[in-house]
């Protein structure tokens, strides 16, 4: 069977070099290559965009035919020329129209319904400046229109796909609820783990105190603003003495102006993958107040070190993490403070946390092979 693999999904999108769909696509490509389920893999990629060095090296292998493209309109001719039977993309939302004919089976992965389930938040404007802030404010006001727009986009994606993977049961059933007419084959297979980088503490601005960790603070969907002020209020009330906070990602300075204990927060605009790994390893608590998740990988990356995680009780997260973490309502700052303080004084058993992480990892490894089988088997 001739498979065409969409490598454009792992390349930078605008100013974003790394994104969840891209990291997913990289893991699947590597697994597909080593699984040996097909004699040859055809890969398309944008010639003017960066690929990771290891991918460029992999593309030189005799089992892979790498085909540069200018835009998605090139795909149909490639399928015809190479007699492609299955086209797979880890990011089908990037397509406005089906890029292949009905003779080619189109498969893809749906990572979540983020902008349908959570199109706005009252604090989203805090993450923007100038014109971007005004645009975000208008989106908040017009969120029913924004939601309908994203729903039309997803409906178009589902129409294009012949079969798809969802990364959690939540995502599958959210699809069924929002698109009841969609009756095509849906498989639930966990998001694969990223390959863990080597760990280094260099460049992480060490503090000589235990610390809480927040990441992705520059993205409103990750909800760091509420968590930062919840922790600041705990400091103001005299709690968390001797403990600091490391925050990866930046918010506009004006959004932080009301903080009473700014000196106890260390904001890191950018950290490397190895530095982030060190931050996970060494933190006292990992706090993940996300407003929406299709799967939700970051907690498991901290749990492998036995770290106690305090996370949102939304979407897929309770399904994935069970009773191995503490939960809170991400929009209720009082509940958030309660759970953080409780977790600070009642940390979970490290061995229990690591055991749950191993269970998740085992499922991810099994499902990664199933993803490869899904791609290489014609329905």
mmCIF file of N, CA and C in Angstrom, residues 13 59 61 76 93 125 151 153 157 159 184 196 203 224 227 261 286 316 350 360:
data_model
loop_
_atom_site.group_PDB
_atom_site.id
_atom_site.type_symbol
_atom_site.label_atom_id
_atom_site.label_comp_id
_atom_site.label_asym_id
_atom_site.label_seq_id
_atom_site.Cartn_x
_atom_site.Cartn_y
_atom_site.Cartn_z
ATOM 1 N N UNK A 13 3.962 26.904 12.103
ATOM 2 C CA UNK A 13 2.743 27.573 11.637
ATOM 3 C C UNK A 13 2.821 29.030 12.063
ATOM 4 N N UNK A 59 14.452 11.611 6.179
ATOM 5 C CA UNK A 59 13.923 11.711 4.819
ATOM 6 C C UNK A 59 14.919 11.248 3.758
ATOM 7 N N UNK A 61 16.473 8.461 3.967
ATOM 8 C CA UNK A 61 16.488 7.005 3.982
ATOM 9 C C UNK A 61 15.817 6.451 2.726
ATOM 10 N N UNK A 76 -2.917 16.495 -4.935
ATOM 11 C CA UNK A 76 -3.717 15.631 -5.798
ATOM 12 C C UNK A 76 -2.881 15.014 -6.919
ATOM 13 N N UNK A 93 -7.282 20.091 10.378
ATOM 14 C CA UNK A 93 -7.903 21.405 10.498
ATOM 15 C C UNK A 93 -7.200 22.443 9.628
ATOM 16 N N UNK A 125 -8.549 38.868 27.383
ATOM 17 C CA UNK A 125 -7.987 40.160 26.950
ATOM 18 C C UNK A 125 -6.723 40.513 27.715
ATOM 19 N N UNK A 151 -17.113 25.901 14.409
ATOM 20 C CA UNK A 151 -17.935 24.705 14.212
ATOM 21 C C UNK A 151 -18.068 24.382 12.725
ATOM 22 N N UNK A 153 -15.834 25.148 10.472
ATOM 23 C CA UNK A 153 -14.518 24.649 10.062
ATOM 24 C C UNK A 153 -14.364 23.165 10.404
ATOM 25 N N UNK A 157 -13.951 19.752 8.065
ATOM 26 C CA UNK A 157 -12.891 18.749 8.260
ATOM 27 C C UNK A 157 -13.489 17.347 8.323
ATOM 28 N N UNK A 159 -16.214 16.295 7.088
ATOM 29 C CA UNK A 159 -16.726 15.927 5.763
ATOM 30 C C UNK A 159 -15.602 15.408 4.872
ATOM 31 N N UNK A 184 -18.939 8.393 10.713
ATOM 32 C CA UNK A 184 -17.810 7.659 10.162
ATOM 33 C C UNK A 184 -17.023 6.972 11.276
ATOM 34 N N UNK A 196 11.611 12.216 25.664
ATOM 35 C CA UNK A 196 12.120 13.061 26.746
ATOM 36 C C UNK A 196 13.518 13.558 26.411
ATOM 37 N N UNK A 203 20.437 27.517 32.857
ATOM 38 C CA UNK A 203 19.588 28.522 32.218
ATOM 39 C C UNK A 203 18.192 28.618 32.783
ATOM 40 N N UNK A 224 -3.231 30.858 32.974
ATOM 41 C CA UNK A 224 -2.237 31.156 34.008
ATOM 42 C C UNK A 224 -2.593 32.399 34.809
ATOM 43 N N UNK A 227 -4.441 31.549 37.916
ATOM 44 C CA UNK A 227 -3.585 30.810 38.841
ATOM 45 C C UNK A 227 -2.565 31.719 39.506
ATOM 46 N N UNK A 261 2.860 40.318 45.501
ATOM 47 C CA UNK A 261 4.092 39.601 45.846
ATOM 48 C C UNK A 261 4.849 39.211 44.581
ATOM 49 N N UNK A 286 3.097 20.934 40.330
ATOM 50 C CA UNK A 286 2.846 21.400 38.970
ATOM 51 C C UNK A 286 1.377 21.783 38.882
ATOM 52 N N UNK A 316 -10.942 16.134 29.001
ATOM 53 C CA UNK A 316 -10.309 14.811 29.038
ATOM 54 C C UNK A 316 -9.491 14.559 30.289
ATOM 55 N N UNK A 350 4.610 9.662 45.948
ATOM 56 C CA UNK A 350 5.376 9.693 44.696
ATOM 57 C C UNK A 350 5.281 8.371 43.932
ATOM 58 N N UNK A 360 -0.274 5.258 32.039
ATOM 59 C CA UNK A 360 -0.579 6.126 30.895
ATOM 60 C C UNK A 360 0.435 5.891 29.783
#
